[in-house]
Amino acid sequence: MPTAAISTIEDRKRLARRLASDGRGFAEQYGFRVTNNPSSLFQLLTLSVLLARRGDFRCAVAAAAALRDSGWDSAARLARSLHADRVRVLRGAGLRGDVEALADGLGDLARTVVDRYRGDLRRLRGAARHDPAAERKLLAGLPGVDAEAVALFLREAQALWREVAPVADRRALAAARRLGLGGSAADLADLVGGGGSERLAWLVAALARVDLEQRYAELT
């Protein structure tokens, strides 16, 4: 059931505007630039893979930032990194569990992006001919990129790759249902005037944060 009774479409639109008013996507809120260049897109993919793991999302964000700040801010640079160094950085960022396997997986991911797309995920988009289903399939064909990581990546990238919109991940949709804003990405797109806008990415990001941080009480 919704946390608060939102009875009219104007009420829903008002709350959507309030949530999207920060004017930034999830990645940008945590210090990652979301621009259509190879380095930014690969950092976004790495962040998405880390966020898709179960555990504290803050550790995932910290780990992605630590990889970037270690100089591995592109697929080519991460591909050249040593396994032991990746393990050290990931553990230093607070990650637990099978960090050795994660370090292997991130190395495989970087090398595959370099081998298939010369380190540039825009080439993946081109190979898919800007078809959203094909883009999802190619992304899911990369090492360590599961369906949730694809959704997280496209949640952010829809502001740039407009053909994939509307996209909302499971946490954003959980918050949307609880707040009475709808149950699908299309419902959220309607509240912000269309699925191809940056505003949708801002709204979905805000909803994901509400659920991750359990900030529902602030919105009632």
Tab-separated table of N, CA and C in Angstrom, residues 9-23 181 188 190-193 199 202-203 206:
chain	number	residue	atom	x	y	z
A	9	ILE	N	-3.941	13.008	-9.993
A	9	ILE	CA	-2.773	13.046	-10.863
A	9	ILE	C	-1.922	14.261	-10.567
A	10	GLU	N	-2.540	15.367	-10.186
A	10	GLU	CA	-1.765	16.565	-9.850
A	10	GLU	C	-0.928	16.349	-8.599
A	11	ASP	N	-1.477	15.620	-7.630
A	11	ASP	CA	-0.693	15.280	-6.441
A	11	ASP	C	0.519	14.440	-6.820
A	12	ARG	N	0.311	13.471	-7.704
A	12	ARG	CA	1.411	12.599	-8.118
A	12	ARG	C	2.475	13.392	-8.878
A	13	LYS	N	2.027	14.263	-9.755
A	13	LYS	CA	2.981	15.084	-10.505
A	13	LYS	C	3.750	16.027	-9.578
A	14	ARG	N	3.075	16.538	-8.584
A	14	ARG	CA	3.734	17.438	-7.628
A	14	ARG	C	4.840	16.696	-6.870
A	15	LEU	N	4.548	15.486	-6.423
A	15	LEU	CA	5.562	14.705	-5.722
A	15	LEU	C	6.697	14.320	-6.666
A	16	ALA	N	6.357	13.986	-7.910
A	16	ALA	CA	7.401	13.636	-8.889
A	16	ALA	C	8.326	14.819	-9.122
A	17	ARG	N	7.757	16.025	-9.244
A	17	ARG	CA	8.594	17.219	-9.425
A	17	ARG	C	9.490	17.436	-8.214
A	18	ARG	N	8.941	17.233	-7.037
A	18	ARG	CA	9.729	17.400	-5.811
A	18	ARG	C	10.905	16.424	-5.790
A	19	LEU	N	10.651	15.175	-6.141
A	19	LEU	CA	11.705	14.167	-6.120
A	19	LEU	C	12.781	14.449	-7.162
A	20	ALA	N	12.356	14.929	-8.326
A	20	ALA	CA	13.300	15.156	-9.420
A	20	ALA	C	13.993	16.512	-9.350
A	21	SER	N	13.665	17.303	-8.350
A	21	SER	CA	14.148	18.684	-8.312
A	21	SER	C	15.652	18.800	-8.096
A	22	ASP	N	16.287	17.726	-7.624
A	22	ASP	CA	17.739	17.775	-7.415
A	22	ASP	C	18.472	17.946	-8.736
A	23	GLY	N	17.871	17.459	-9.821
A	23	GLY	CA	18.461	17.658	-11.136
A	23	GLY	C	19.694	16.825	-11.419
A	181	LEU	N	2.907	6.309	-6.863
A	181	LEU	CA	3.240	6.965	-8.130
A	181	LEU	C	3.079	6.051	-9.338
A	188	LEU	N	5.931	6.325	-14.508
A	188	LEU	CA	6.808	7.412	-14.057
A	188	LEU	C	7.093	8.384	-15.199
A	190	ASP	N	5.130	9.150	-17.591
A	190	ASP	CA	3.949	9.994	-17.775
A	190	ASP	C	3.935	11.166	-16.791
A	191	LEU	N	4.453	10.922	-15.591
A	191	LEU	CA	4.442	11.980	-14.575
A	191	LEU	C	5.402	13.112	-14.892
A	192	VAL	N	6.426	12.830	-15.695
A	192	VAL	CA	7.410	13.870	-16.015
A	192	VAL	C	7.352	14.271	-17.486
A	193	GLY	N	6.285	13.865	-18.167
A	193	GLY	CA	6.075	14.351	-19.514
A	193	GLY	C	6.806	13.598	-20.596
A	199	ARG	N	14.635	14.394	-16.974
A	199	ARG	CA	13.846	14.469	-15.746
A	199	ARG	C	13.411	13.086	-15.276
A	202	TRP	N	16.242	11.612	-13.421
A	202	TRP	CA	16.350	12.240	-12.100
A	202	TRP	C	15.309	11.659	-11.145
A	203	LEU	N	14.073	11.493	-11.635
A	203	LEU	CA	13.006	10.960	-10.789
A	203	LEU	C	13.315	9.529	-10.370
A	206	ALA	N	16.031	9.424	-7.780
A	206	ALA	CA	15.558	9.868	-6.469
A	206	ALA	C	14.745	8.775	-5.785
